[in-house]
């Protein structure tokens, strides 16, 4: 199977039909593909990144005018196929020689079940200790070429710790990915991919600096054998291969795929692997992932990872804007979206940016080798150019920070009250953030439309936010504290806890930080 020429991408077309297409068919305009139809959410996220990498590598626009033109009117299939034509051999999945995302010349290696390509699969020690309680062994024994391609890319781009010498991806294990998505129900898969493409005008001189499987692997048995970003072309960030893998072609047979159920003549049940592959060392700023710099400048910039509790509005500023003196860096594609030139081009066609586009955030929450959870979140964007955010003092950023600060204050008061009531605080954080999320995003979108923030926003706007926080806190307190039978002693504790919460949330000072933004009495702005 060839990932360029073989129809292998399962898609949903605009009219609802299911189909299987090649990457070049994304640009079709007659009943085009609407979205990927993947059997697993992590595969879907991986395939989006694969397609972004493919077009970024071979079909990147030279400037934002070209980018804007192709967003609305995609190029022809012939143009795309011509761009791919010289590189088809790099994307053979089953090959004794060069094979997609597989080691150039893997020597003696360990044979593993193909299920080990799945990030959540139990490891050898877990199976040996009989600890695979929730995700059982032997559930996936053979998979089809389409699922194999998705599994390979998903593992290589998200690679977590895998034992001694089994390297993580260049973003570290379990990176968070943020992609821009159009809200228009008529938006095509092409537009969803193209929205995350950056401008570029210089390709590589040697494609082995982009696709590491085109030459012998730079192994990393020695401590000083790391690969730093200036040793290869930046496009390798889309095609990293930290894991040394070769598909065992002798294991190919006919049957039904254990993941998607499709019948195939080319099911694969085994692969070979060896440790000490490419060790991506130093600062790799992946274009699809937000990063955080060390404020003291002593440690390298690190990608933001998936965390327990998922992604919520408390992370919204970090994922959208560079702020706090540049300590947080959104993904390059998000930064490009907010740039003056690209955002202004989009506003010509889509005046209400917040209603037209959003941010799709996803990734694994990893505990070293163990996948604890897969998280996804949809967040809004706003129509504020980065030139307004990058000012020495941004009123918008400051105000959003106040919103989050108020939520954190109320949440702490809630948890303190629950402890005083001897009530369970488990999952309270998640409940609170989720219950207040819609109001937060609606208000952030609204205040982003004010030309000036100082003394310009009606007091009722902020009062609604405080009301939402208070009401949510009391609702959760009442539910958690009375969720089980109580005796007289517990009832006294509950009453004391609620009284404490009432006192803290009734303090008028909770509005203080909003005062400089509230519309003055005369209504002047």
JSON list of N, CA and C in Angstrom, two decimals, residues 121-155:
[
{"chain": "A", "resi": 121, "resn": "UNK", "atom": "N", "xyz": [-1.85, 0.26, 25.00]},
{"chain": "A", "resi": 121, "resn": "UNK", "atom": "CA", "xyz": [-1.67, -1.18, 25.17]},
{"chain": "A", "resi": 121, "resn": "UNK", "atom": "C", "xyz": [-0.83, -1.47, 26.41]},
{"chain": "A", "resi": 122, "resn": "UNK", "atom": "N", "xyz": [-1.17, -2.51, 27.18]},
{"chain": "A", "resi": 122, "resn": "UNK", "atom": "CA", "xyz": [-0.36, -2.86, 28.36]},
{"chain": "A", "resi": 122, "resn": "UNK", "atom": "C", "xyz": [1.04, -3.29, 27.95]},
{"chain": "A", "resi": 123, "resn": "UNK", "atom": "N", "xyz": [2.04, -2.87, 28.71]},
{"chain": "A", "resi": 123, "resn": "UNK", "atom": "CA", "xyz": [3.42, -3.22, 28.43]},
{"chain": "A", "resi": 123, "resn": "UNK", "atom": "C", "xyz": [3.76, -4.62, 28.90]},
{"chain": "A", "resi": 124, "resn": "UNK", "atom": "N", "xyz": [4.98, -5.04, 28.59]},
{"chain": "A", "resi": 124, "resn": "UNK", "atom": "CA", "xyz": [5.41, -6.40, 28.92]},
{"chain": "A", "resi": 124, "resn": "UNK", "atom": "C", "xyz": [5.36, -6.66, 30.42]},
{"chain": "A", "resi": 125, "resn": "UNK", "atom": "N", "xyz": [5.82, -5.69, 31.23]},
{"chain": "A", "resi": 125, "resn": "UNK", "atom": "CA", "xyz": [5.83, -5.88, 32.68]},
{"chain": "A", "resi": 125, "resn": "UNK", "atom": "C", "xyz": [4.41, -5.94, 33.24]},
{"chain": "A", "resi": 126, "resn": "UNK", "atom": "N", "xyz": [3.52, -5.08, 32.69]},
{"chain": "A", "resi": 126, "resn": "UNK", "atom": "CA", "xyz": [2.13, -5.10, 33.14]},
{"chain": "A", "resi": 126, "resn": "UNK", "atom": "C", "xyz": [1.50, -6.46, 32.89]},
{"chain": "A", "resi": 127, "resn": "UNK", "atom": "N", "xyz": [1.78, -7.02, 31.72]},
{"chain": "A", "resi": 127, "resn": "UNK", "atom": "CA", "xyz": [1.23, -8.35, 31.40]},
{"chain": "A", "resi": 127, "resn": "UNK", "atom": "C", "xyz": [1.86, -9.41, 32.28]},
{"chain": "A", "resi": 128, "resn": "UNK", "atom": "N", "xyz": [3.18, -9.33, 32.48]},
{"chain": "A", "resi": 128, "resn": "UNK", "atom": "CA", "xyz": [3.88, -10.31, 33.32]},
{"chain": "A", "resi": 128, "resn": "UNK", "atom": "C", "xyz": [3.34, -10.31, 34.75]},
{"chain": "A", "resi": 129, "resn": "UNK", "atom": "N", "xyz": [3.06, -9.10, 35.27]},
{"chain": "A", "resi": 129, "resn": "UNK", "atom": "CA", "xyz": [2.56, -8.97, 36.64]},
{"chain": "A", "resi": 129, "resn": "UNK", "atom": "C", "xyz": [1.05, -9.16, 36.73]},
{"chain": "A", "resi": 130, "resn": "UNK", "atom": "N", "xyz": [0.41, -9.45, 35.61]},
{"chain": "A", "resi": 130, "resn": "UNK", "atom": "CA", "xyz": [-1.04, -9.68, 35.55]},
{"chain": "A", "resi": 130, "resn": "UNK", "atom": "C", "xyz": [-1.82, -8.47, 36.06]},
{"chain": "A", "resi": 131, "resn": "UNK", "atom": "N", "xyz": [-1.39, -7.28, 35.63]},
{"chain": "A", "resi": 131, "resn": "UNK", "atom": "CA", "xyz": [-2.02, -6.04, 36.07]},
{"chain": "A", "resi": 131, "resn": "UNK", "atom": "C", "xyz": [-2.84, -5.36, 34.98]},
{"chain": "A", "resi": 132, "resn": "UNK", "atom": "N", "xyz": [-3.09, -6.05, 33.88]},
{"chain": "A", "resi": 132, "resn": "UNK", "atom": "CA", "xyz": [-3.88, -5.46, 32.79]},
{"chain": "A", "resi": 132, "resn": "UNK", "atom": "C", "xyz": [-5.37, -5.62, 33.09]},
{"chain": "A", "resi": 133, "resn": "UNK", "atom": "N", "xyz": [-5.82, -4.88, 34.12]},
{"chain": "A", "resi": 133, "resn": "UNK", "atom": "CA", "xyz": [-7.19, -5.05, 34.58]},
{"chain": "A", "resi": 133, "resn": "UNK", "atom": "C", "xyz": [-8.21, -4.35, 33.69]},
{"chain": "A", "resi": 134, "resn": "UNK", "atom": "N", "xyz": [-7.87, -3.15, 33.21]},
{"chain": "A", "resi": 134, "resn": "UNK", "atom": "CA", "xyz": [-8.85, -2.35, 32.48]},
{"chain": "A", "resi": 134, "resn": "UNK", "atom": "C", "xyz": [-8.67, -2.45, 30.96]},
{"chain": "A", "resi": 135, "resn": "UNK", "atom": "N", "xyz": [-7.41, -2.50, 30.52]},
{"chain": "A", "resi": 135, "resn": "UNK", "atom": "CA", "xyz": [-7.14, -2.69, 29.10]},
{"chain": "A", "resi": 135, "resn": "UNK", "atom": "C", "xyz": [-6.45, -4.05, 28.96]},
{"chain": "A", "resi": 136, "resn": "UNK", "atom": "N", "xyz": [-7.18, -5.01, 28.49]},
{"chain": "A", "resi": 136, "resn": "UNK", "atom": "CA", "xyz": [-6.72, -6.40, 28.50]},
{"chain": "A", "resi": 136, "resn": "UNK", "atom": "C", "xyz": [-5.77, -6.70, 27.35]},
{"chain": "A", "resi": 137, "resn": "UNK", "atom": "N", "xyz": [-4.93, -7.67, 27.58]},
{"chain": "A", "resi": 137, "resn": "UNK", "atom": "CA", "xyz": [-4.05, -8.18, 26.53]},
{"chain": "A", "resi": 137, "resn": "UNK", "atom": "C", "xyz": [-4.86, -8.97, 25.50]},
{"chain": "A", "resi": 138, "resn": "UNK", "atom": "N", "xyz": [-4.26, -9.20, 24.35]},
{"chain": "A", "resi": 138, "resn": "UNK", "atom": "CA", "xyz": [-4.83, -10.06, 23.30]},
{"chain": "A", "resi": 138, "resn": "UNK", "atom": "C", "xyz": [-6.17, -9.58, 22.77]},
{"chain": "A", "resi": 139, "resn": "UNK", "atom": "N", "xyz": [-6.46, -8.27, 22.90]},
{"chain": "A", "resi": 139, "resn": "UNK", "atom": "CA", "xyz": [-7.68, -7.74, 22.32]},
{"chain": "A", "resi": 139, "resn": "UNK", "atom": "C", "xyz": [-7.49, -7.37, 20.84]},
{"chain": "A", "resi": 140, "resn": "UNK", "atom": "N", "xyz": [-6.26, -7.03, 20.48]},
{"chain": "A", "resi": 140, "resn": "UNK", "atom": "CA", "xyz": [-5.95, -6.66, 19.09]},
{"chain": "A", "resi": 140, "resn": "UNK", "atom": "C", "xyz": [-4.81, -7.56, 18.62]},
{"chain": "A", "resi": 141, "resn": "UNK", "atom": "N", "xyz": [-5.11, -8.44, 17.69]},
{"chain": "A", "resi": 141, "resn": "UNK", "atom": "CA", "xyz": [-4.11, -9.40, 17.21]},
{"chain": "A", "resi": 141, "resn": "UNK", "atom": "C", "xyz": [-3.70, -9.16, 15.76]},
{"chain": "A", "resi": 142, "resn": "UNK", "atom": "N", "xyz": [-4.53, -8.47, 14.99]},
{"chain": "A", "resi": 142, "resn": "UNK", "atom": "CA", "xyz": [-4.21, -8.20, 13.58]},
{"chain": "A", "resi": 142, "resn": "UNK", "atom": "C", "xyz": [-4.98, -6.97, 13.13]},
{"chain": "A", "resi": 143, "resn": "UNK", "atom": "N", "xyz": [-4.31, -6.10, 12.35]},
{"chain": "A", "resi": 143, "resn": "UNK", "atom": "CA", "xyz": [-4.97, -4.88, 11.88]},
{"chain": "A", "resi": 143, "resn": "UNK", "atom": "C", "xyz": [-4.70, -4.67, 10.39]},
{"chain": "A", "resi": 144, "resn": "UNK", "atom": "N", "xyz": [-5.61, -3.94, 9.77]},
{"chain": "A", "resi": 144, "resn": "UNK", "atom": "CA", "xyz": [-5.55, -3.70, 8.33]},
{"chain": "A", "resi": 144, "resn": "UNK", "atom": "C", "xyz": [-4.52, -2.62, 8.01]},
{"chain": "A", "resi": 145, "resn": "UNK", "atom": "N", "xyz": [-4.14, -2.46, 6.75]},
{"chain": "A", "resi": 145, "resn": "UNK", "atom": "CA", "xyz": [-3.14, -1.44, 6.39]},
{"chain": "A", "resi": 145, "resn": "UNK", "atom": "C", "xyz": [-3.54, -0.02, 6.76]},
{"chain": "A", "resi": 146, "resn": "UNK", "atom": "N", "xyz": [-4.83, 0.32, 6.64]},
{"chain": "A", "resi": 146, "resn": "UNK", "atom": "CA", "xyz": [-5.27, 1.67, 6.97]},
{"chain": "A", "resi": 146, "resn": "UNK", "atom": "C", "xyz": [-5.07, 1.96, 8.46]},
{"chain": "A", "resi": 147, "resn": "UNK", "atom": "N", "xyz": [-5.49, 1.02, 9.32]},
{"chain": "A", "resi": 147, "resn": "UNK", "atom": "CA", "xyz": [-5.31, 1.20, 10.76]},
{"chain": "A", "resi": 147, "resn": "UNK", "atom": "C", "xyz": [-3.83, 1.12, 11.14]},
{"chain": "A", "resi": 148, "resn": "UNK", "atom": "N", "xyz": [-3.08, 0.31, 10.44]},
{"chain": "A", "resi": 148, "resn": "UNK", "atom": "CA", "xyz": [-1.64, 0.21, 10.70]},
{"chain": "A", "resi": 148, "resn": "UNK", "atom": "C", "xyz": [-0.95, 1.53, 10.42]},
{"chain": "A", "resi": 149, "resn": "UNK", "atom": "N", "xyz": [-1.29, 2.18, 9.31]},
{"chain": "A", "resi": 149, "resn": "UNK", "atom": "CA", "xyz": [-0.69, 3.47, 8.97]},
{"chain": "A", "resi": 149, "resn": "UNK", "atom": "C", "xyz": [-1.01, 4.51, 10.04]},
{"chain": "A", "resi": 150, "resn": "UNK", "atom": "N", "xyz": [-2.27, 4.53, 10.48]},
{"chain": "A", "resi": 150, "resn": "UNK", "atom": "CA", "xyz": [-2.67, 5.49, 11.51]},
{"chain": "A", "resi": 150, "resn": "UNK", "atom": "C", "xyz": [-1.97, 5.18, 12.84]},
{"chain": "A", "resi": 151, "resn": "UNK", "atom": "N", "xyz": [-1.85, 3.90, 13.17]},
{"chain": "A", "resi": 151, "resn": "UNK", "atom": "CA", "xyz": [-1.20, 3.52, 14.43]},
{"chain": "A", "resi": 151, "resn": "UNK", "atom": "C", "xyz": [0.28, 3.89, 14.41]},
{"chain": "A", "resi": 152, "resn": "UNK", "atom": "N", "xyz": [0.94, 3.66, 13.29]},
{"chain": "A", "resi": 152, "resn": "UNK", "atom": "CA", "xyz": [2.35, 4.01, 13.17]},
{"chain": "A", "resi": 152, "resn": "UNK", "atom": "C", "xyz": [2.57, 5.51, 13.37]},
{"chain": "A", "resi": 153, "resn": "UNK", "atom": "N", "xyz": [1.78, 6.31, 12.67]},
{"chain": "A", "resi": 153, "resn": "UNK", "atom": "CA", "xyz": [1.98, 7.75, 12.78]},
{"chain": "A", "resi": 153, "resn": "UNK", "atom": "C", "xyz": [1.61, 8.24, 14.18]},
{"chain": "A", "resi": 154, "resn": "UNK", "atom": "N", "xyz": [0.52, 7.75, 14.74]},
{"chain": "A", "resi": 154, "resn": "UNK", "atom": "CA", "xyz": [0.09, 8.19, 16.06]},
{"chain": "A", "resi": 154, "resn": "UNK", "atom": "C", "xyz": [1.14, 7.86, 17.11]},
{"chain": "A", "resi": 155, "resn": "UNK", "atom": "N", "xyz": [1.73, 6.68, 17.02]},
{"chain": "A", "resi": 155, "resn": "UNK", "atom": "CA", "xyz": [2.78, 6.31, 17.98]},
{"chain": "A", "resi": 155, "resn": "UNK", "atom": "C", "xyz": [4.03, 7.16, 17.78]}
]
